[in-house]
N, CA and C atoms as an extended XYZ file, in Angstrom:
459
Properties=species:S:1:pos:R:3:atomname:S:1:resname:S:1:resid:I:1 pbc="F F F"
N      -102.668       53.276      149.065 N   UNK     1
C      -103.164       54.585      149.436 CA  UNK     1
C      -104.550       54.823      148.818 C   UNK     1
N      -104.866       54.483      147.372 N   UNK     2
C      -106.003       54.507      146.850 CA  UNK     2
C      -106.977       53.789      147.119 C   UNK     2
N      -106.623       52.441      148.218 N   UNK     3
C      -108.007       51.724      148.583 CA  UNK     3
C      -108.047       52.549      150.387 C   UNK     3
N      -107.172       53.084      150.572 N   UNK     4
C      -107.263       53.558      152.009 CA  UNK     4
C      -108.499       54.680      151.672 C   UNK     4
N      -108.126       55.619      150.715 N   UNK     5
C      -109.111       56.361      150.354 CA  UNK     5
C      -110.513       56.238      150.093 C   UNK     5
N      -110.561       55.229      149.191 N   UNK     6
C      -111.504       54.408      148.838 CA  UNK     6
C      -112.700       53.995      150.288 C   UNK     6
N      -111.726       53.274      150.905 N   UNK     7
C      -112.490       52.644      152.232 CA  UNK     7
C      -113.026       54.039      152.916 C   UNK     7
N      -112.068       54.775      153.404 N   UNK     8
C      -112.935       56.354      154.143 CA  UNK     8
C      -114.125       57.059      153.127 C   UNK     8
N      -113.558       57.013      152.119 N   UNK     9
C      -115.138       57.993      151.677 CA  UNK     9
C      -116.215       56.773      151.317 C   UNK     9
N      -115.976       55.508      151.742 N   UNK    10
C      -117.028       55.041      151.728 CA  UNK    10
C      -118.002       54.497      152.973 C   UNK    10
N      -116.684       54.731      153.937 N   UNK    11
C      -117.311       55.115      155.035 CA  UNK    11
C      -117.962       56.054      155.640 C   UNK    11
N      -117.261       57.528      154.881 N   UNK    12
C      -118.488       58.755      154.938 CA  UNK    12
C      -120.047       58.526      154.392 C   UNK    12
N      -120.124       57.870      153.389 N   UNK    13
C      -121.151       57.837      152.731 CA  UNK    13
C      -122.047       56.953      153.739 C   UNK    13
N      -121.659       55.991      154.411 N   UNK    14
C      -122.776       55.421      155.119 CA  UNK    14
C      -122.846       55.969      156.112 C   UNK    14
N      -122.112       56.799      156.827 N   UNK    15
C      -122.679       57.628      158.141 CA  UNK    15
C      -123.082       58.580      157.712 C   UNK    15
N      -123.048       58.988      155.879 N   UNK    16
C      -124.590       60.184      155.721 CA  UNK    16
C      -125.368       59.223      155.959 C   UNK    16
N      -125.501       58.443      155.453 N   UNK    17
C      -127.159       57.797      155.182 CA  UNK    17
C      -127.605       57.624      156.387 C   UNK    17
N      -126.560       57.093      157.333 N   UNK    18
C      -127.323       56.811      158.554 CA  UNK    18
C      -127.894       57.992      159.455 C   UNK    18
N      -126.639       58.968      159.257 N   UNK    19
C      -127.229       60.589      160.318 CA  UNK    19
C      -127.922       61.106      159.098 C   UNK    19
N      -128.080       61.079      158.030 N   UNK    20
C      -128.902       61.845      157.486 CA  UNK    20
C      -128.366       62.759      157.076 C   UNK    20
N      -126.718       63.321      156.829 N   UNK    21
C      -125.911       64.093      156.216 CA  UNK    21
C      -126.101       64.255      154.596 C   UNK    21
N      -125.893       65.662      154.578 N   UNK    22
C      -125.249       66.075      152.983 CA  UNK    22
C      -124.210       66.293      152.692 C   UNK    22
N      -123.315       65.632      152.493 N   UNK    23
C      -121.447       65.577      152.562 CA  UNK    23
C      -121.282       66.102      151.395 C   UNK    23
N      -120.627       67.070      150.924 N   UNK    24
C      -119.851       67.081      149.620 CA  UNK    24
C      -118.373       66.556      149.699 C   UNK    24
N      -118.360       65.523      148.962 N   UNK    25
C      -117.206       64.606      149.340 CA  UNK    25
C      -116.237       65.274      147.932 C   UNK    25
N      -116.609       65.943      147.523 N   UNK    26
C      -115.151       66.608      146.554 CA  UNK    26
C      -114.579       67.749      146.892 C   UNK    26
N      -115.544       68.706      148.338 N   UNK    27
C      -115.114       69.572      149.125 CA  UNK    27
C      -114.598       69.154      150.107 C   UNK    27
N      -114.857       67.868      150.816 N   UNK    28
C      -114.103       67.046      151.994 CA  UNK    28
C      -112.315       67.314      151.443 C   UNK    28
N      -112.532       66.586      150.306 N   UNK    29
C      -111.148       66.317      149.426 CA  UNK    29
C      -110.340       67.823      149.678 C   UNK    29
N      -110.777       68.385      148.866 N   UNK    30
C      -110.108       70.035      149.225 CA  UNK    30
C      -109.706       70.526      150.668 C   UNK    30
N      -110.456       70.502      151.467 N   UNK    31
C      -110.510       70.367      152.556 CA  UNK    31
C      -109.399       70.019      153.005 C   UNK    31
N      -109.295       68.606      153.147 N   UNK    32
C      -107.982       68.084      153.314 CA  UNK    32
C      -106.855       68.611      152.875 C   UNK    32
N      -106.877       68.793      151.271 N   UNK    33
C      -105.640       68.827      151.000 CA  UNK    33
C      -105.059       70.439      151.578 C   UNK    33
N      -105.702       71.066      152.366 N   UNK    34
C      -104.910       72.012      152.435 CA  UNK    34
C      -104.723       72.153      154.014 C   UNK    34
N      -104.796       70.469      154.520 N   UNK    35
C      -104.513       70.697      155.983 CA  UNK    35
C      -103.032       70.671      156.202 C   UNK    35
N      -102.895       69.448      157.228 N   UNK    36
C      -100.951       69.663      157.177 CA  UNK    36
C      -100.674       68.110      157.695 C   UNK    36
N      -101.948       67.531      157.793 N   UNK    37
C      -101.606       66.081      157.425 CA  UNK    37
C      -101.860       65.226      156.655 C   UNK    37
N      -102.797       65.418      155.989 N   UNK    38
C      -103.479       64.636      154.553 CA  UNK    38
C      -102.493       65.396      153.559 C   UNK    38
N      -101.691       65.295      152.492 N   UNK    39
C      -101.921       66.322      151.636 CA  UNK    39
C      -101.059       65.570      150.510 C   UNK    39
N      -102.143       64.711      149.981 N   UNK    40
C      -102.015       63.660      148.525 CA  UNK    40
C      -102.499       64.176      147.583 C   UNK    40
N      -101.338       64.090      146.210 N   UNK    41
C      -101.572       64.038      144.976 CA  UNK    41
C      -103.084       64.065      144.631 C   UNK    41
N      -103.459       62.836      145.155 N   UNK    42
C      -104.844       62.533      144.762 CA  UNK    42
C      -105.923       62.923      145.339 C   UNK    42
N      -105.910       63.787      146.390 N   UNK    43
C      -107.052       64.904      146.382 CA  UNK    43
C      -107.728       65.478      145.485 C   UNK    43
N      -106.625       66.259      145.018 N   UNK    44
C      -107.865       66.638      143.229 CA  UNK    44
C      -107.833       65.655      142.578 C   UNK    44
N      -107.799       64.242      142.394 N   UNK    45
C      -108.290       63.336      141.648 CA  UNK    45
C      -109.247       63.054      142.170 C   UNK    45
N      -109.507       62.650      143.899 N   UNK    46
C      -110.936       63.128      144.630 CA  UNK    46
C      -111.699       63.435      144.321 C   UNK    46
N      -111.294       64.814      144.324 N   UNK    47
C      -112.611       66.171      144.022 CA  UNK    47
C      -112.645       65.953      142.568 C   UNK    47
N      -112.281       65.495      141.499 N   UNK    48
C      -112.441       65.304      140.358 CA  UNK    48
C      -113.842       64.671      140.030 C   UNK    48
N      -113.381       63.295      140.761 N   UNK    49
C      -114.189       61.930      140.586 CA  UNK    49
C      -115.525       62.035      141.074 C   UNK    49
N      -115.782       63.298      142.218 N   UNK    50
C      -116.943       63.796      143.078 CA  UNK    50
C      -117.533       64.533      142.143 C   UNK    50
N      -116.838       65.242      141.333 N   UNK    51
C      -117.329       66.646      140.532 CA  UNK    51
C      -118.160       65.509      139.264 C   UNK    51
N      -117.490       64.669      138.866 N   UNK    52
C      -117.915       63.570      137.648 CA  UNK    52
C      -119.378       63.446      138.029 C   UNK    52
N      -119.237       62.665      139.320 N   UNK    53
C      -120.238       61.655      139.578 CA  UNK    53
C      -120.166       61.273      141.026 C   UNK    53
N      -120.815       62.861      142.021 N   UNK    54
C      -121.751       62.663      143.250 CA  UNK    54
C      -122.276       62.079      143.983 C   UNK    54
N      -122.986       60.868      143.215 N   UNK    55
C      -123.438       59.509      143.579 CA  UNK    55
C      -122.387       58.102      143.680 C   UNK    55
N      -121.062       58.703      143.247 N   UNK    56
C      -120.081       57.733      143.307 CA  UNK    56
C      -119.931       56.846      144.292 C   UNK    56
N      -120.080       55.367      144.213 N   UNK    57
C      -120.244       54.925      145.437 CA  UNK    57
C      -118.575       54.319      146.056 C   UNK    57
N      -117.783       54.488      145.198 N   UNK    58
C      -116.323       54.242      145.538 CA  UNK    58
C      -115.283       54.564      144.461 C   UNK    58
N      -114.149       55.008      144.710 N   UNK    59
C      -113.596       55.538      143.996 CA  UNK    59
C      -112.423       54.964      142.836 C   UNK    59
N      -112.301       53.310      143.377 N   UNK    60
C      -112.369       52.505      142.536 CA  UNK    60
C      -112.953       51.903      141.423 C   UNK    60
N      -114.397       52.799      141.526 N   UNK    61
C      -115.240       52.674      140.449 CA  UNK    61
C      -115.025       53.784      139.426 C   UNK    61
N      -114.563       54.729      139.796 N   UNK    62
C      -113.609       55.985      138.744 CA  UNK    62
C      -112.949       55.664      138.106 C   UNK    62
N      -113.087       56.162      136.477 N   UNK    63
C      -111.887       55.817      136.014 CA  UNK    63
C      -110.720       56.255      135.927 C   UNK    63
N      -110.120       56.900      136.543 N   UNK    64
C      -109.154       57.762      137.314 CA  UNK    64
C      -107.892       57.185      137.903 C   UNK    64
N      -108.905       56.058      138.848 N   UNK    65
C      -108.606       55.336      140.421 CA  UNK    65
C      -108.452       53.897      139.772 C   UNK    65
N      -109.329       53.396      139.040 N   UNK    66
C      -109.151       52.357      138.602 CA  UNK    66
C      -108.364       51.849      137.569 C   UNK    66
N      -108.067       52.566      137.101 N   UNK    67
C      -106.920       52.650      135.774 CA  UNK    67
C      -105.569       52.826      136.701 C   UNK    67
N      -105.547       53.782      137.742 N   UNK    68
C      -104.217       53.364      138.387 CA  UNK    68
C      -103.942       52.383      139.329 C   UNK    68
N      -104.667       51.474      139.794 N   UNK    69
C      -104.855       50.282      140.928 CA  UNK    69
C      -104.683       49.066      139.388 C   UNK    69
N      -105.439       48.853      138.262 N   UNK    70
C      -104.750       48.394      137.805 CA  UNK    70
C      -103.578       48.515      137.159 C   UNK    70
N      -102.817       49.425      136.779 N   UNK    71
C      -101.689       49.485      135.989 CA  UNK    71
C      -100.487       49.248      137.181 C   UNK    71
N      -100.903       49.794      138.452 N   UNK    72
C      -100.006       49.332      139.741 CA  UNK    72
C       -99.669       47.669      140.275 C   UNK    72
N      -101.201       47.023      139.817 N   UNK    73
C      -101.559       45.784      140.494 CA  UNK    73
C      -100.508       44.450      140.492 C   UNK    73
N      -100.221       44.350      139.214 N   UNK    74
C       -98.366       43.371      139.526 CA  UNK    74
C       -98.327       43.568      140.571 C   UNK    74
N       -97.480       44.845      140.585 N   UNK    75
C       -96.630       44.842      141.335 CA  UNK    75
C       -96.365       45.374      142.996 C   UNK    75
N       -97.758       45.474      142.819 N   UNK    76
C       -98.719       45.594      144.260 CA  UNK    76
C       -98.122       44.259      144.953 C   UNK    76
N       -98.583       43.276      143.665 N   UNK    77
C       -99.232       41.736      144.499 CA  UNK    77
C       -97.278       41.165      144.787 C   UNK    77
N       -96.938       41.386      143.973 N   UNK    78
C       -95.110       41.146      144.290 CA  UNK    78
C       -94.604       41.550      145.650 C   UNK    78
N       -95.248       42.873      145.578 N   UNK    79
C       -94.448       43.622      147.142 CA  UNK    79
C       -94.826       42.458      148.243 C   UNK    79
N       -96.719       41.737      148.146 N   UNK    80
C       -96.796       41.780      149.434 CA  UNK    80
C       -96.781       39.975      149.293 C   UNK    80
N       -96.143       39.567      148.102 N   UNK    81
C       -95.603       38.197      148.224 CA  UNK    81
C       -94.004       37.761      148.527 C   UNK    81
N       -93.572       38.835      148.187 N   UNK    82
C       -92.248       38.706      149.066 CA  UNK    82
C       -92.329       39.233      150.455 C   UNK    82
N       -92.959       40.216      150.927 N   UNK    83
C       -93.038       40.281      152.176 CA  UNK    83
C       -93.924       38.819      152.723 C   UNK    83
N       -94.534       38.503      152.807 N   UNK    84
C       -94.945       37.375      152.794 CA  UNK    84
C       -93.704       35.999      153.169 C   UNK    84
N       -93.189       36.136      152.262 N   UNK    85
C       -92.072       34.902      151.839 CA  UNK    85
C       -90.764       35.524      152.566 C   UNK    85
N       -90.384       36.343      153.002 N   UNK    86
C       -89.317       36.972      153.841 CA  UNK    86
C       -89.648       36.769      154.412 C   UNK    86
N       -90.780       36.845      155.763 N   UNK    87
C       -91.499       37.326      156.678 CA  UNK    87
C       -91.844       38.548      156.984 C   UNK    87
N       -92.077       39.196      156.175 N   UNK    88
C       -91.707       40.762      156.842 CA  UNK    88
C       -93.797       40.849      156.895 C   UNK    88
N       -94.527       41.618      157.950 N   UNK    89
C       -95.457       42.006      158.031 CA  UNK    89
C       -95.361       43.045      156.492 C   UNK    89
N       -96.677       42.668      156.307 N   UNK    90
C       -97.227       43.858      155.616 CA  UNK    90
C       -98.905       44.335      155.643 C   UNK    90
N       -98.993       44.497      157.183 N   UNK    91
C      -100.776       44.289      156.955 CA  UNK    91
C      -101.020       45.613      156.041 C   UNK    91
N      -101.073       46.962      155.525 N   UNK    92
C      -101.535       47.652      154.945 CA  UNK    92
C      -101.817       47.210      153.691 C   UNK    92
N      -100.687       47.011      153.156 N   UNK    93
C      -100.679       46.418      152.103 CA  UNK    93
C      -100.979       44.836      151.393 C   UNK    93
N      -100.971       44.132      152.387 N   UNK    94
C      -102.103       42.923      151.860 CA  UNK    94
C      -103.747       42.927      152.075 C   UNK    94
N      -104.024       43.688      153.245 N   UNK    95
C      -105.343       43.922      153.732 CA  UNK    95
C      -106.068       44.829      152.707 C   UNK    95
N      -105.337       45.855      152.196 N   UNK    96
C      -105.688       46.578      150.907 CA  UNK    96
C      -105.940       46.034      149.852 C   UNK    96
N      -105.175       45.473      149.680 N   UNK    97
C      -105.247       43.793      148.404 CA  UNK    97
C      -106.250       43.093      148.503 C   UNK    97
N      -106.476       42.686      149.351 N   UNK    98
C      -107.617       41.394      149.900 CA  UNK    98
C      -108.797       42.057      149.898 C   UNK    98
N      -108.888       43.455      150.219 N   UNK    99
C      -110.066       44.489      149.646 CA  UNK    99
C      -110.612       44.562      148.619 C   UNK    99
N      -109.417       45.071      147.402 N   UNK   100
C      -109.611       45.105      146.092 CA  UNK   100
C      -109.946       43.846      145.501 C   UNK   100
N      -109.342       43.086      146.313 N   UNK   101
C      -110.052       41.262      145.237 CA  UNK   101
C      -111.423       41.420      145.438 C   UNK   101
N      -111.269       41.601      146.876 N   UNK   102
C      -113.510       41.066      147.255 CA  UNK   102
C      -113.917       42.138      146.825 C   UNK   102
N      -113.652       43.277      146.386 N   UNK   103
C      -114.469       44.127      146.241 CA  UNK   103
C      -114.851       44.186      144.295 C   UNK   103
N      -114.029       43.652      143.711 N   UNK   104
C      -113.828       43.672      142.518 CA  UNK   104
C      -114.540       42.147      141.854 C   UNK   104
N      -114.857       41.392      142.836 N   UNK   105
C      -115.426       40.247      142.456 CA  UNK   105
C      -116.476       39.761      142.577 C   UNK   105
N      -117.568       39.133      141.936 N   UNK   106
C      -119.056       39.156      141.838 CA  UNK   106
C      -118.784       37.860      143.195 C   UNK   106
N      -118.183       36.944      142.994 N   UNK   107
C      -118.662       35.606      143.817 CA  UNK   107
C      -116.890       35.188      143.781 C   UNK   107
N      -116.437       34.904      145.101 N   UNK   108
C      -114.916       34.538      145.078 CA  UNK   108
C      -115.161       32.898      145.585 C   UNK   108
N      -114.372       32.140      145.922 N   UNK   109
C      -113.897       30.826      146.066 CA  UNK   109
C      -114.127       30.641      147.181 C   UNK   109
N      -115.078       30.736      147.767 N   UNK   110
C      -114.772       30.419      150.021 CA  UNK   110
C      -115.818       29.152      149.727 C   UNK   110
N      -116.257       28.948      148.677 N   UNK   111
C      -116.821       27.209      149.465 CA  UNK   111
C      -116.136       26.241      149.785 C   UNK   111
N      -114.867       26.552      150.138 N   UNK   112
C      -114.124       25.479      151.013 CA  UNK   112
C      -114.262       25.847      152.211 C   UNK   112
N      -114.008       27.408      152.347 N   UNK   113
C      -114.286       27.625      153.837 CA  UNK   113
C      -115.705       27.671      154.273 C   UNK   113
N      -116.565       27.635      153.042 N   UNK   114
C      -117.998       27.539      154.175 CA  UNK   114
C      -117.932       25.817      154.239 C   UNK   114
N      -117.676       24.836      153.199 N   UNK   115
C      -117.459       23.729      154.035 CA  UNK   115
C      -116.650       23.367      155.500 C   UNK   115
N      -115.406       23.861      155.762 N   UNK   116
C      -114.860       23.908      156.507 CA  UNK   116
C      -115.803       24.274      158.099 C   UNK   116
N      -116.464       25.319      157.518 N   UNK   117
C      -117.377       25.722      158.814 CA  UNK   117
C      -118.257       24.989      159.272 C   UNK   117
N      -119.170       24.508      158.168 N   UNK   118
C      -120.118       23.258      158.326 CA  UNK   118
C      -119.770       21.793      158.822 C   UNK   118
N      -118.856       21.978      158.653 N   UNK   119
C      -117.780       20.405      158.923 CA  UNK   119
C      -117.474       21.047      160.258 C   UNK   119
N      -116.602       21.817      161.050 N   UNK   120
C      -116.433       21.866      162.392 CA  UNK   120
C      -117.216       22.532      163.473 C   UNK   120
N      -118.206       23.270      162.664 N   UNK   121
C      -119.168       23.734      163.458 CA  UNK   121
C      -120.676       23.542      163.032 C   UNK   121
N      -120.731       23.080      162.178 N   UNK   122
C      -122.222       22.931      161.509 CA  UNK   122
C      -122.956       24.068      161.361 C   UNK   122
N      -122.427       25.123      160.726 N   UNK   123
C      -123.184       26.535      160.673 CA  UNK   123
C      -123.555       26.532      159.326 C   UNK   123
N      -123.788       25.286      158.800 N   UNK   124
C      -124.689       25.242      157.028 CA  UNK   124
C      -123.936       26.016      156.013 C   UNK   124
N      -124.662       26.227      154.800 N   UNK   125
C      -124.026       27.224      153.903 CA  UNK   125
C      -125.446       26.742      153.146 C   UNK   125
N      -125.240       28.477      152.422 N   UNK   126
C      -126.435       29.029      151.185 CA  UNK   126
C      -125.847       27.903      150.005 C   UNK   126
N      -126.865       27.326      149.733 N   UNK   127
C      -127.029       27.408      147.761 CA  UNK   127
C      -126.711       28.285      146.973 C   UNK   127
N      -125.806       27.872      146.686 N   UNK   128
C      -125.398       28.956      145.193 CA  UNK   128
C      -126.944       29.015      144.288 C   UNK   128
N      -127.341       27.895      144.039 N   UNK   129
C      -128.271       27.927      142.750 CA  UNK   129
C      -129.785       27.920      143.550 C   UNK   129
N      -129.423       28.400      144.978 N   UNK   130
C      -131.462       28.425      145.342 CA  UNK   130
C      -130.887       29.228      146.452 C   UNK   130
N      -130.491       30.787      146.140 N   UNK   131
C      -130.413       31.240      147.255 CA  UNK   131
C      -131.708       31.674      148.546 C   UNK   131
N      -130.967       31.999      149.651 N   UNK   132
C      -131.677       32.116      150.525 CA  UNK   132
C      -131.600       30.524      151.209 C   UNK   132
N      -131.535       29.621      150.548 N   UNK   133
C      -131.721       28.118      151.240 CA  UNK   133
C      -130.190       28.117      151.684 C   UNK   133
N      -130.562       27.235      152.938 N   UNK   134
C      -129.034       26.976      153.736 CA  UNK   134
C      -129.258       25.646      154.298 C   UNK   134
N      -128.042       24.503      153.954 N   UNK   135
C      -128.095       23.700      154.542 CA  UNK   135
C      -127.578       23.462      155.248 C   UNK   135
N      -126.834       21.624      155.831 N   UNK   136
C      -126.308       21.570      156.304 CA  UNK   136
C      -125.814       19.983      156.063 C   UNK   136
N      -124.373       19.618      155.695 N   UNK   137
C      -124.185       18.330      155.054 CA  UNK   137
C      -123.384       17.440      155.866 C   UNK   137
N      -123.924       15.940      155.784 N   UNK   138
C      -123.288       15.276      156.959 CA  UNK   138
C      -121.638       14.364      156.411 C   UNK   138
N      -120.977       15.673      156.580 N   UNK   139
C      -119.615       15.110      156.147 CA  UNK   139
C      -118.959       14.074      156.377 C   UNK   139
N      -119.425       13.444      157.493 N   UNK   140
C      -118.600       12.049      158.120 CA  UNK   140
C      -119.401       10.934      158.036 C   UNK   140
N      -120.747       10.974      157.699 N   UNK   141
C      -121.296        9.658      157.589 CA  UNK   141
C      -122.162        9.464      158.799 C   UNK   141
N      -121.596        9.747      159.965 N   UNK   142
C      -122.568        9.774      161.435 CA  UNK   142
C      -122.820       10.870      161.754 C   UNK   142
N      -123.802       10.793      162.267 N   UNK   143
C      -124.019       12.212      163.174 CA  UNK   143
C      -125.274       12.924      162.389 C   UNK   143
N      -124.769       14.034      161.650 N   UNK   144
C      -126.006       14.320      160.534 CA  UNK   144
C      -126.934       15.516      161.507 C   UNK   144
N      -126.609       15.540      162.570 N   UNK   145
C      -127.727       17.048      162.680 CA  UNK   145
C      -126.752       18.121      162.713 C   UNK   145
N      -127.462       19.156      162.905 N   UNK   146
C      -127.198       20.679      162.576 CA  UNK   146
C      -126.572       21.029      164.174 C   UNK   146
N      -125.641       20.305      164.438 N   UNK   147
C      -124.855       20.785      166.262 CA  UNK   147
C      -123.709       20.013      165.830 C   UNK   147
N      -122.601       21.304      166.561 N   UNK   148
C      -121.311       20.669      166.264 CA  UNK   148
C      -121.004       19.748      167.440 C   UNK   148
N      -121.850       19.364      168.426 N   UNK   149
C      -121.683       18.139      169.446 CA  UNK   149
C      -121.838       16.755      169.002 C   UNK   149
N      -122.197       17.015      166.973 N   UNK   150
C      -122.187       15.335      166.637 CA  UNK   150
C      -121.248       14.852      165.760 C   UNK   150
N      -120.167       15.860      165.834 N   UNK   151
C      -118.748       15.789      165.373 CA  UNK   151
C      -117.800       15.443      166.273 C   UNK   151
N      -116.720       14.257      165.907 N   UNK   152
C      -115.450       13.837      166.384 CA  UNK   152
C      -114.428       14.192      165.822 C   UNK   152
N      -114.067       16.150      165.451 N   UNK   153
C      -113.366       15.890      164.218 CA  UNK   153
C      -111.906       16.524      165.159 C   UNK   153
């Protein structure tokens, strides 16, 4: 629920910037809570976190929000590994998860998948240590240009 939140008021914030809005996003909060379908606990933790700090760019960055996403986080990751391992769907709740990792992490693990990409499609990958440069590596020994028409894979 707290990265659902999270994700909308940070989606408000870029359609101010883009229309050029002045949102008070701790009056949004209020707002809500006294409609008849929003009406979470954590509204006034909302309007709290707005009242703090205006410029807040997510509410995971509160310490409020973030102190309860971690003290929850076990057992977050349990729910959606047994759903997982049952089969049971759980997109809210892993997609929320998979949020909070990338969002919480300077640089995550996908250079397998940007190899992976480069290897079946040849779409290169950045340098970690010279960014902006992108190559492209000839995984099989033949072939060697930048088109996935010189792959047999």
């Amino acid at each position: 629920k707290i990265v659902s939140y999270a994700q909308g008021f940070m989606l408000m914030r870029e359609a101010a910037k883009l229309y050029n809005w002045n949102l008070n996003y701790g009056g949004i909060a209020l707002m809500w809570r006294g409609g008849c379908i929003i009406r979470s606990v954590f509204l006034g933790n909302i309007k709290n976190a707005f009242d703090k700090n205006p410029k807040l760019t997510n509410l995971l960055l509160d310490s409020f929000f973030k102190n309860a996403v971690e003290r929850c986080q076990a057992s977050w990751r349990k729910v959606v590994a047994s759903g997982a391992t049952l089969g049971v769907p759980t997109p809210a709740f892993s997609t929320a998860l998979a949020f909070y990792d990338g969002y919480r992490s300077k640089r995550l693990p996908a250079n397998l998948l940007q190899a992976q990409r480069d290897y079946f499609g040849a779409h290169t990958y950045e340098l970690l240590n010279a960014p902006g440069k992108y190559i492209h590596t000839n995984w099989t020994g033949h072939g060697g240009n930048v088109s996935a028409s010189t792959y047999q894979a």
